[in-house]
Short mmCIF file of C-alpha atoms in Angstrom, two decimals:
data_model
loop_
_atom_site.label_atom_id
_atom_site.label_comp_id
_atom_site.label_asym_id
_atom_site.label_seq_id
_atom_site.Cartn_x
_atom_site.Cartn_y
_atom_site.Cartn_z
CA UNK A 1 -32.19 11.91 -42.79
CA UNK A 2 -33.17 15.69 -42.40
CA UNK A 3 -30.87 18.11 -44.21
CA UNK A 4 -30.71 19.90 -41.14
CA UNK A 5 -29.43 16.71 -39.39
CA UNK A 6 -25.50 16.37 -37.92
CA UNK A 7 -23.84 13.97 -40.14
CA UNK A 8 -22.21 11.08 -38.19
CA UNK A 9 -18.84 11.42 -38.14
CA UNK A 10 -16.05 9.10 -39.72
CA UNK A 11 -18.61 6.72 -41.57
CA UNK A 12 -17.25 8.73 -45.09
CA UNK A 13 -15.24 11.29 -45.38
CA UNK A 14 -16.39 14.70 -44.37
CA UNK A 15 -16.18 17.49 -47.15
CA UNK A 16 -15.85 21.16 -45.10
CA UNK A 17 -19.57 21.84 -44.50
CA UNK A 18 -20.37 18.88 -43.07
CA UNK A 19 -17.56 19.15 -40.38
CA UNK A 20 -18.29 22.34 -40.09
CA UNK A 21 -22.15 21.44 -38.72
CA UNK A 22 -20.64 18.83 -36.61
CA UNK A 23 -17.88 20.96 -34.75
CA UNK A 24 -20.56 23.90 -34.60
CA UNK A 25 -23.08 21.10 -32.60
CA UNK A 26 -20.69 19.61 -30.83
CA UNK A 27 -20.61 23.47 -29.13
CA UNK A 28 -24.27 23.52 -28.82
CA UNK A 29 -23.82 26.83 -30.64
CA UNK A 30 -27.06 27.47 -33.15
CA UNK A 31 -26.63 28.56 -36.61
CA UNK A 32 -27.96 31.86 -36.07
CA UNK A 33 -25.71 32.56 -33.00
CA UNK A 34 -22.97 31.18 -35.17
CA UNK A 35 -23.53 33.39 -38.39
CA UNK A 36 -23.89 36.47 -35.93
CA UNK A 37 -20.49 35.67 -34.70
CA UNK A 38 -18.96 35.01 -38.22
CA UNK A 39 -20.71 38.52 -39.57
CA UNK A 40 -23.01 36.31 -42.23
CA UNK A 41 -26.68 35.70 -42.20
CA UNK A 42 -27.97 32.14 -41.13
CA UNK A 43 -29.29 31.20 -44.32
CA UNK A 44 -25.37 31.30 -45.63
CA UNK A 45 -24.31 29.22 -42.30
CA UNK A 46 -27.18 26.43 -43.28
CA UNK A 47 -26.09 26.71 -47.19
CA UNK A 48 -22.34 25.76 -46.44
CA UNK A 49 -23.29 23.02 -44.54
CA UNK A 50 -25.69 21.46 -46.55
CA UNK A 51 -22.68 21.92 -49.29
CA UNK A 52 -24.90 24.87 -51.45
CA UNK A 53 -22.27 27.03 -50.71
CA UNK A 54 -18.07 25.93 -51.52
CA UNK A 55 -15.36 26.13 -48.83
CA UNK A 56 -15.33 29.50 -47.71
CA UNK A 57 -12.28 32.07 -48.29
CA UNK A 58 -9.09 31.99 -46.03
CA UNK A 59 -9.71 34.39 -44.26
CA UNK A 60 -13.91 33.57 -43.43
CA UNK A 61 -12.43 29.68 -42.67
CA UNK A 62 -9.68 31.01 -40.02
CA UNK A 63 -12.62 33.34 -38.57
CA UNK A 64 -15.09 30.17 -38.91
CA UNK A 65 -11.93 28.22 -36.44
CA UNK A 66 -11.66 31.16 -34.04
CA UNK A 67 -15.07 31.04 -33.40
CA UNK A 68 -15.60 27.35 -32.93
CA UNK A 69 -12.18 27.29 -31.27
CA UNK A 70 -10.62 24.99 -33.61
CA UNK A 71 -7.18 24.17 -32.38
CA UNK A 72 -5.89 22.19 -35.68
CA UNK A 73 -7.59 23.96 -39.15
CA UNK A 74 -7.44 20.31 -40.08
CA UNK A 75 -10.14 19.24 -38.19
CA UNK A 76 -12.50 21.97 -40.07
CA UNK A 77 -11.01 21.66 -43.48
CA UNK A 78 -9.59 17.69 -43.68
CA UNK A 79 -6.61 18.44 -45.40
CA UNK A 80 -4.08 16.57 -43.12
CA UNK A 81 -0.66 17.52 -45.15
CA UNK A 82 -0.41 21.21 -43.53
CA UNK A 83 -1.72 21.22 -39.96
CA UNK A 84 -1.84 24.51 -38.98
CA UNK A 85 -2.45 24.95 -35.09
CA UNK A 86 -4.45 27.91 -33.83
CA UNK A 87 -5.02 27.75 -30.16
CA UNK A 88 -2.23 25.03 -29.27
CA UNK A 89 0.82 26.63 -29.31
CA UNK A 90 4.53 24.83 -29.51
CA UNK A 91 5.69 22.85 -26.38
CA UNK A 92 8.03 24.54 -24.57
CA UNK A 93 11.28 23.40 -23.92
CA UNK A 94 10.14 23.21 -20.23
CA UNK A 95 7.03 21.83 -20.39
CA UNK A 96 8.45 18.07 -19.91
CA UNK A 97 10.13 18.78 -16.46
CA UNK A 98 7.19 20.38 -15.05
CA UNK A 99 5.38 17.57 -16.66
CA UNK A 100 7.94 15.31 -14.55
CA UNK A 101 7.18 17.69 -11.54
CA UNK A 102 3.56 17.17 -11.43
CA UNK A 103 3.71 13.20 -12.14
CA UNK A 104 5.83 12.76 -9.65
CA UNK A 105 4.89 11.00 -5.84
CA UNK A 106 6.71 12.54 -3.23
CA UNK A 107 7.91 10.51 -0.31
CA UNK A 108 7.63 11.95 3.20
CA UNK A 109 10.91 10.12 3.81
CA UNK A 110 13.05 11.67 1.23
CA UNK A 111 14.04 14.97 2.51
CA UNK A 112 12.55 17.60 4.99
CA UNK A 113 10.05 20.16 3.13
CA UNK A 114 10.86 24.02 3.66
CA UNK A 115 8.93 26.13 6.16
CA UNK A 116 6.24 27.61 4.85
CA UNK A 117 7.36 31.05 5.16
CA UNK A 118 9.81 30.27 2.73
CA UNK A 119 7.74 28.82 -0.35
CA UNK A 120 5.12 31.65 0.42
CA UNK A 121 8.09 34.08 -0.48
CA UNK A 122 9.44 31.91 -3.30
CA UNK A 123 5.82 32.05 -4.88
CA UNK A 124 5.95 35.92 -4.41
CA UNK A 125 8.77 36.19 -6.08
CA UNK A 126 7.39 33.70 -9.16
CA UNK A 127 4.39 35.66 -9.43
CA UNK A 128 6.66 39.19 -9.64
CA UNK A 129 8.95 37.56 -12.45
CA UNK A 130 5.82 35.80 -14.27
CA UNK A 131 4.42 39.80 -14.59
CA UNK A 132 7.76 41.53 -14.85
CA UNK A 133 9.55 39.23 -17.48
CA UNK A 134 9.01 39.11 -21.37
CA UNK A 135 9.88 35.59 -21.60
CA UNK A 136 7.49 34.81 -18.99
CA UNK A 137 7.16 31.18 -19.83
CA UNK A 138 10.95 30.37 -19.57
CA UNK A 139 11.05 31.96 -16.05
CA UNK A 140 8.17 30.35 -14.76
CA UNK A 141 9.14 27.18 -16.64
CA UNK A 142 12.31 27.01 -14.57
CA UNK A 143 10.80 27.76 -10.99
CA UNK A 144 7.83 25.34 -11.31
CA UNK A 145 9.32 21.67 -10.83
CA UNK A 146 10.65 22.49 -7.58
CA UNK A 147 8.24 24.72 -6.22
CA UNK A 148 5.61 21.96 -7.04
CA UNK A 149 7.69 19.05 -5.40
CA UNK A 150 8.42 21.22 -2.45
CA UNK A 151 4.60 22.46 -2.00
CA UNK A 152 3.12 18.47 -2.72
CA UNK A 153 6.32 17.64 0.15
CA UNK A 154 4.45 19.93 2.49
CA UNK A 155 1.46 18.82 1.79
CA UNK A 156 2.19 15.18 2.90
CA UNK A 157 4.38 16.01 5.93
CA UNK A 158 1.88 18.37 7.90
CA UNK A 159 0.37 16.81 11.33
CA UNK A 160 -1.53 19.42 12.39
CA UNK A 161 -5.02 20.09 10.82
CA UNK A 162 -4.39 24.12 10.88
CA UNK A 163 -1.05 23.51 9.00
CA UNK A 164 -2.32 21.05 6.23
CA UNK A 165 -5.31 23.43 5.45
CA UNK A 166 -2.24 26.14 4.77
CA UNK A 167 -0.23 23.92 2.97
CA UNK A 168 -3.18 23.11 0.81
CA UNK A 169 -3.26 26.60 -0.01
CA UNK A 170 -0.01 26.62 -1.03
CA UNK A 171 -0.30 23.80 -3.66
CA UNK A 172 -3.41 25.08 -4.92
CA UNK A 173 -1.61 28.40 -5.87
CA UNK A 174 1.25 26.88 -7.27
CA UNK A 175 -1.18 24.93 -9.53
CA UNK A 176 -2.72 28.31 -10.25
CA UNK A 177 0.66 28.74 -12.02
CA UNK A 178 1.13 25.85 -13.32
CA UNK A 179 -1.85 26.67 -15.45
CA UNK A 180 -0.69 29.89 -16.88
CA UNK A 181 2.58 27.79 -17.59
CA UNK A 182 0.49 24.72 -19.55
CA UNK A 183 -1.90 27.31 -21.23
CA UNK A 184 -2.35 26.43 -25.05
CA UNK A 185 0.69 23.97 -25.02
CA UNK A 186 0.32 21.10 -26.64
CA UNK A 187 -0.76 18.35 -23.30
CA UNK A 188 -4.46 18.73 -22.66
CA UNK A 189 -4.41 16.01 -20.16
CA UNK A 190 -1.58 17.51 -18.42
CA UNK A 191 -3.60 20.79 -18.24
CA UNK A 192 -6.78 19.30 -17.09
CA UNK A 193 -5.30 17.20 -14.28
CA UNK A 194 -3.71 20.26 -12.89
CA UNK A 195 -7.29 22.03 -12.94
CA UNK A 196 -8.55 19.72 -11.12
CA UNK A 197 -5.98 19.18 -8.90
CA UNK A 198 -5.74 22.60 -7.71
CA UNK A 199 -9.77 22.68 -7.25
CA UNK A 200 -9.25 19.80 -4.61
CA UNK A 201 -6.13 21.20 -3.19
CA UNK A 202 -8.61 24.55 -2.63
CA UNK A 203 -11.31 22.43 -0.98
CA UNK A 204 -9.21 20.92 1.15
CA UNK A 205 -7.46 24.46 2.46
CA UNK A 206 -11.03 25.67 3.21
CA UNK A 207 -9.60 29.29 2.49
CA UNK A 208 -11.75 31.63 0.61
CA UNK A 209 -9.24 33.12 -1.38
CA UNK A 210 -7.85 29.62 -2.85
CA UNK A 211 -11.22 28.66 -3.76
CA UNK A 212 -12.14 31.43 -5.53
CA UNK A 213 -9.02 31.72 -7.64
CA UNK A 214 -9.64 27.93 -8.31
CA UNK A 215 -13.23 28.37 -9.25
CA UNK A 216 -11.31 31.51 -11.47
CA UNK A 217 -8.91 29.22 -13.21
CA UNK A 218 -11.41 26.40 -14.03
CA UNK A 219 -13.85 28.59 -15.24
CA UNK A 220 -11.49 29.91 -18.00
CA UNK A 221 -10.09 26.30 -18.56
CA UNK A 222 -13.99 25.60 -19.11
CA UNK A 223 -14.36 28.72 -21.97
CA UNK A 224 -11.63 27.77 -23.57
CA UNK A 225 -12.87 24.66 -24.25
CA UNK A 226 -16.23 25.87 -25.17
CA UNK A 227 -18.09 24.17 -21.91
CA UNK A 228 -19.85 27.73 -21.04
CA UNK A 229 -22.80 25.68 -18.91
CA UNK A 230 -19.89 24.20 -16.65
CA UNK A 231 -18.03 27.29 -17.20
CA UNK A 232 -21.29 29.24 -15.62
CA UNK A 233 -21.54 26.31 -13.47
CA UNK A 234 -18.45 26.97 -11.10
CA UNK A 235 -18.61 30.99 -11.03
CA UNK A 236 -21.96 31.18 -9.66
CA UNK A 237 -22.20 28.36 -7.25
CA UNK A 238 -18.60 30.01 -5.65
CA UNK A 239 -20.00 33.60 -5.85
CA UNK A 240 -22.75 32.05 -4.12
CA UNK A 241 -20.14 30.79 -1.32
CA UNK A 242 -18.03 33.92 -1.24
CA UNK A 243 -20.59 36.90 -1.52
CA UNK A 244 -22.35 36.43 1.47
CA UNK A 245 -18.32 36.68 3.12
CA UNK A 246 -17.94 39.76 1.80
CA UNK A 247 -18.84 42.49 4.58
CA UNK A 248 -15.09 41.48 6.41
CA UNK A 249 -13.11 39.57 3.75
CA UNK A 250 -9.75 40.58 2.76
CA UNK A 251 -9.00 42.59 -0.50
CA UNK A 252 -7.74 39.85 -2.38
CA UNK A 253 -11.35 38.12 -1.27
CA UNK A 254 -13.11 41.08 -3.17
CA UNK A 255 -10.80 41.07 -5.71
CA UNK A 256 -11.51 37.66 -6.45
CA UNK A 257 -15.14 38.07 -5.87
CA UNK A 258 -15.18 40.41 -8.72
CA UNK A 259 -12.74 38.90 -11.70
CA UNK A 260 -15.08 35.79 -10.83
CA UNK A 261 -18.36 38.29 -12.23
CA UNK A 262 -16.18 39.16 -15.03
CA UNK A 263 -15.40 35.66 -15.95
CA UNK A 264 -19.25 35.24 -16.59
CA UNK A 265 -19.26 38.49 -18.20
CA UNK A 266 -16.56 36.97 -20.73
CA UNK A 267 -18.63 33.38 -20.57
CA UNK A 268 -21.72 35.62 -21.44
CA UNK A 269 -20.30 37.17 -24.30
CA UNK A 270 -19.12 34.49 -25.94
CA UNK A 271 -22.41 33.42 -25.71
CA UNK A 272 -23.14 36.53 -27.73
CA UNK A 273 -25.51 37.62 -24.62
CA UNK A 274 -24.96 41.21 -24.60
CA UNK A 275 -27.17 42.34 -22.02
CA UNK A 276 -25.71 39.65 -19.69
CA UNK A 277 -21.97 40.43 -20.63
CA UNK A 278 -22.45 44.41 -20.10
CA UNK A 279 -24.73 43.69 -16.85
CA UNK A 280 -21.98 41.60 -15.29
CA UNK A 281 -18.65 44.30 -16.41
CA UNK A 282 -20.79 46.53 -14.77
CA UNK A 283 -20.88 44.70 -11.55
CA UNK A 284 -17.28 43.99 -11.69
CA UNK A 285 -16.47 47.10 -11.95
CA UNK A 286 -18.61 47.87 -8.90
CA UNK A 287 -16.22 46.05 -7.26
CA UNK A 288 -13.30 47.28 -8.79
CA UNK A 289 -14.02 50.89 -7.65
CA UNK A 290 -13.93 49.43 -3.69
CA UNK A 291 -10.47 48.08 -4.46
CA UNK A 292 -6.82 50.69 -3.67
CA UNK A 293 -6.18 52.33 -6.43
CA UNK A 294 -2.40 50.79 -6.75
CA UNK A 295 -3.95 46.79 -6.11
CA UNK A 296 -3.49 44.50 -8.29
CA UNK A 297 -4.23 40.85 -8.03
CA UNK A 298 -1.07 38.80 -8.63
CA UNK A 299 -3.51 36.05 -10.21
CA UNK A 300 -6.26 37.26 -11.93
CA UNK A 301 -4.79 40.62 -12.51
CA UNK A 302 -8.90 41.94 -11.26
CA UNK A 303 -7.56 45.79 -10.24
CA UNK A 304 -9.25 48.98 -10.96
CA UNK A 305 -6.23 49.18 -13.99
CA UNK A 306 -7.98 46.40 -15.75
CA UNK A 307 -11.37 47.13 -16.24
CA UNK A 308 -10.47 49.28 -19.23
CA UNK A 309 -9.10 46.02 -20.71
CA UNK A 310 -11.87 43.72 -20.06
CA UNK A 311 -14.51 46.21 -21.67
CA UNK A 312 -12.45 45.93 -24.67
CA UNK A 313 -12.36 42.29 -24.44
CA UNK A 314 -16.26 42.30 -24.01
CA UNK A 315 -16.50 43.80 -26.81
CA UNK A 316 -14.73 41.80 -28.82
CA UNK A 317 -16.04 38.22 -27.86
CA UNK A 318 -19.55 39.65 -28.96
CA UNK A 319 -17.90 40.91 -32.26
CA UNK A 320 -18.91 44.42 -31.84
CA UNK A 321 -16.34 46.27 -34.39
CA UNK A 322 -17.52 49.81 -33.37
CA UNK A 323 -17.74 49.42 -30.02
CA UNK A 324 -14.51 47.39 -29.79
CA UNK A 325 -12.68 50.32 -31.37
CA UNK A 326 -14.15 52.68 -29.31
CA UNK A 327 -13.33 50.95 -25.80
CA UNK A 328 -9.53 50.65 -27.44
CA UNK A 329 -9.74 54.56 -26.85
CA UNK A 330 -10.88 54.66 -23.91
CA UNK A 331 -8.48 52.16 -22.56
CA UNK A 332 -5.25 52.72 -21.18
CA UNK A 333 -2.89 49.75 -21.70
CA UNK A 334 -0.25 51.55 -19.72
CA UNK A 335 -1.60 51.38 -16.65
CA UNK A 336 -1.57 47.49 -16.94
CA UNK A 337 1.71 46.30 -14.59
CA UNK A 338 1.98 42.72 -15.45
CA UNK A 339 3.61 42.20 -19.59
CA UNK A 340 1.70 39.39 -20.08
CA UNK A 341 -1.61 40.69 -19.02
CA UNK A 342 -0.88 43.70 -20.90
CA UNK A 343 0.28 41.94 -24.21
CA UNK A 344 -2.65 40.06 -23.82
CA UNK A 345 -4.99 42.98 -23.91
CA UNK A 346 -3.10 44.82 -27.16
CA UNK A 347 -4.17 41.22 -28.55
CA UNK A 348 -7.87 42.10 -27.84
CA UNK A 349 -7.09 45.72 -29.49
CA UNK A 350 -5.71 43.92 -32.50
CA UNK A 351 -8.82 41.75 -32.26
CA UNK A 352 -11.17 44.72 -32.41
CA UNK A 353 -9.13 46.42 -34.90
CA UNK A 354 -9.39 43.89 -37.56
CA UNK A 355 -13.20 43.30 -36.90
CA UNK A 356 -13.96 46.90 -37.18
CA UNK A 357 -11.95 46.42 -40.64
CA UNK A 358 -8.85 47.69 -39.71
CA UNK A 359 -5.66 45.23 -40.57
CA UNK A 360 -2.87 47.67 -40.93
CA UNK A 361 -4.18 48.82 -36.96
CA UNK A 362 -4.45 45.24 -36.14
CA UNK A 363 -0.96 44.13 -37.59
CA UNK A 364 0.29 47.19 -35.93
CA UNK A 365 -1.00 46.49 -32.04
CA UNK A 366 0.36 42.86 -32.54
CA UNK A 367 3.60 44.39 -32.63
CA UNK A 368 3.54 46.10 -29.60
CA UNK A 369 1.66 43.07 -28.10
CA UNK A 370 5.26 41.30 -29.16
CA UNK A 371 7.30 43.68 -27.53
CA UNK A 372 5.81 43.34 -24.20
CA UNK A 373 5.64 39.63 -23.94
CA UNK A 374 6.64 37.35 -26.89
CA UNK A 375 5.70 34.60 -24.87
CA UNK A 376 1.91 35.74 -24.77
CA UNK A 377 1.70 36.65 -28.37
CA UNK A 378 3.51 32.98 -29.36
CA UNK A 379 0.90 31.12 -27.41
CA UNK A 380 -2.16 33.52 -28.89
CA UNK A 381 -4.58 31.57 -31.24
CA UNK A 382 -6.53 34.96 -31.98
CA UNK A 383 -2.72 36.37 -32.65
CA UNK A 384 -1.94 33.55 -35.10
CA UNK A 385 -5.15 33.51 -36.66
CA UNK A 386 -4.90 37.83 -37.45
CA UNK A 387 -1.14 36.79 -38.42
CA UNK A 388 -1.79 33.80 -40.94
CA UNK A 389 -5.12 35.77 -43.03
CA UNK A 390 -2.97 39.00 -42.98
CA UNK A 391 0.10 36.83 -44.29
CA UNK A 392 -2.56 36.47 -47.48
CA UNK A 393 -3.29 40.21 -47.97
CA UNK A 394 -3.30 41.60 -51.19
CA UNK A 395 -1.45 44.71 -49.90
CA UNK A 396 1.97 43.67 -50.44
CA UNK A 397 3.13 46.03 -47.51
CA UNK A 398 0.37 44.37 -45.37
CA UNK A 399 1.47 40.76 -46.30
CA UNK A 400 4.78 41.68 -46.08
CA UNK A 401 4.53 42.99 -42.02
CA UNK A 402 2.12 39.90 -41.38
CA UNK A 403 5.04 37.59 -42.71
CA UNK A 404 7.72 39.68 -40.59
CA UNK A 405 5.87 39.05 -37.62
CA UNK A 406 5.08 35.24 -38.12
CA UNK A 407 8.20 34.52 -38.30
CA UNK A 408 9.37 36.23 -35.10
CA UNK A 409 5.98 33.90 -33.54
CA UNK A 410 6.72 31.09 -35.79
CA UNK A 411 3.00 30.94 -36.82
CA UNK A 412 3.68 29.32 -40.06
CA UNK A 413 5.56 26.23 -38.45
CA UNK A 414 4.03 23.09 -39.16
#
């Protein structure tokens, strides 16, 4: 067998190279996109796989499992006794009622559902305290199972065809939030069968708005799982469907219109296609620039406020440490409304911080990240990952902040 070949897995034991190679081709990712990514040249990439090279530093192996979104760092290094999870965070105490919530079969027969006026203001008010609240998980956590029974109980007692279309709608948005609830938690299945359950609920409505905010959500559920062709997949074929509505759609149409562009900017960049990634941010923000000034998508958070935030994030996926710094100043995270969304963007200054060689910056914006939503920063695998190598520093003030903060995210638990 070539020494360029993938090793096939599980007939011996895999030493760190070798599962390196096979976790790096099971993303279809190249060596030399893979080194660029990593900040090493592709001769080193090819030397630690063929076993040349020995297992990598802490710090280059947690930067190896960010990149090839490695959820366990035992599946890249084999040691099974300390499991340390990256991009699944702990299950949350509600996780198994909303679990309950979605499993469940509702009965037309068992009680009357509630007008539609009132779950439309009940989501409101969920999407308000999802943006609003610190501990956005618990809050959401503790709406969800009976906004989803209530929304699958209108679904199933509609007659009319007008009504069921809206009722769709409905249950496709409180899927929509169901996802931000199931994000990184530790029930895959559960999360996938609530993607795709809220892309048929979206069909089925035949409203623009639902679709593309489905198409939204399943593209991301695609990154994250490293599927960019599927992930590239659903944004153009619905930008394709909702552009040419465009000349009298709604705001939130637009709005969606445009977060959908910078979902393939994000898809692009992770890519490392820079051309692609800065061609599409600047078509989102196009669109941006049509929206109010004061809008602000209650989904996607797409608003004239976040484009700052998304060029830093741009920046970041294509490990530019300069240029990640330098959109970090010209961002304004205040502006940002929603606590998650804007603990989630400190996490992408942190991010370009400790590429551009910065860890006391880095260590610093995770803090603040923390104080705007804990919840976010708990659930972060790029957070845990900055947290865990700057836990090894060899600045005892560094390592000491790192270990202050993982234990506030519990990043070391097993």
């Amino acid at each position: 067998m070539s020494s360029d070949a993938t090793p096939v897995p599980y007939t011996q034991p895999l030493v760190f190279g070798q599962r390196m190679q096979v976790l790096r081709t099971r993303r279809g990712m190249s060596r030399t996109v893979m080194a660029g990514l990593v900040g090493k040249s592709t001769s080193w990439v090819k030397q630690v796989e063929r076993g040349d090279i020995g297992v990598p530093s802490l710090s280059m192996i947690l930067r190896i499992a960010e990149v090839l979104r490695v959820r366990d760092l035992s599946d890249l290094t084999g040691d099974q006794t300390l499991p340390t999870h990256l991009f699944i965070g702990p299950g949350h105490p509600k996780l198994s009622a909303v679990r309950t919530a979605i499993d469940t079969f509702p009965f037309t027969a068992d009680r009357e559902a509630p007008p539609s006026a009132n779950l439309s203001a009940r989501m409101s008010r969920a999407w308000s305290a999802r943006h609003c609240a610190a501990n956005h998980r618990e809050v959401v956590g503790t709406l969800l199972p009976d906004l989803i029974r209530d929304a699958q109980l209108a679904v199933c007692q509609t007659d009319r065809a007008a009504d069921r279309r809206a009722a769709q709608a409905a249950l496709a948005e409180v899927y929509s939030l169901c996802q931000f609830f199931l994000a990184y938690q530790p029930d895959t299945a559960l999360y996938w069968r609530v993607v795709e359950r809220r892309m048929v609920a979206a069909q089925e409505s035949e409203d623009p708005h639902a679709i593309g905010v489905a198409a939204w959500l399943a593209a991301e559920a695609h990154r994250d799982s490293g599927h960019y062709d599927a992930a590239d997949a659903v944004t153009a074929d619905t930008l394709r469907y909702l552009e040419p509505l465009l000349a009298d759609a709604a705001t939130d149409v637009r709005a969606i219109v445009g977060a959908l562009k910078m979902a393939a900017g994000y898809t692009a960049a992770r890519r490392g296609d820079t051309g692609t990634a800065w061609h599409l941010w600047d078509q989102a923000a196009g669109v941006a620039k049509k929206l109010p000034a004061d809008y602000f998508h209650p989904v996607t958070s797409f608003s004239r406020a976040i484009m700052g935030a998304h060029a830093v994030t741009i920046a970041v996926e294509l490990h530019a440490g300069g240029e990640s710094v330098r959109q970090v100043a010209a961002a304004d995270a205040t502006t940002i409304p929603s606590r998650p969304r804007r603990a989630r963007h400190r996490i992408e200054e942190a991010r370009g911080y400790h590429i551009d060689g910065q860890p006391e910056a880095a260590i610093a914006t995770l803090s603040k990240a923390y104080e705007a939503a804990p919840d976010t920063v708990q659930y972060n695998g790029y957070a845990r990952r900055i947290v865990l190598e700057e836990a090894e520093s060899k600045s005892p003030a560094r390592r000491r902040r790192a270990a202050e903060l993982a234990a506030r995210i519990g990043v070391l638990a097993a």
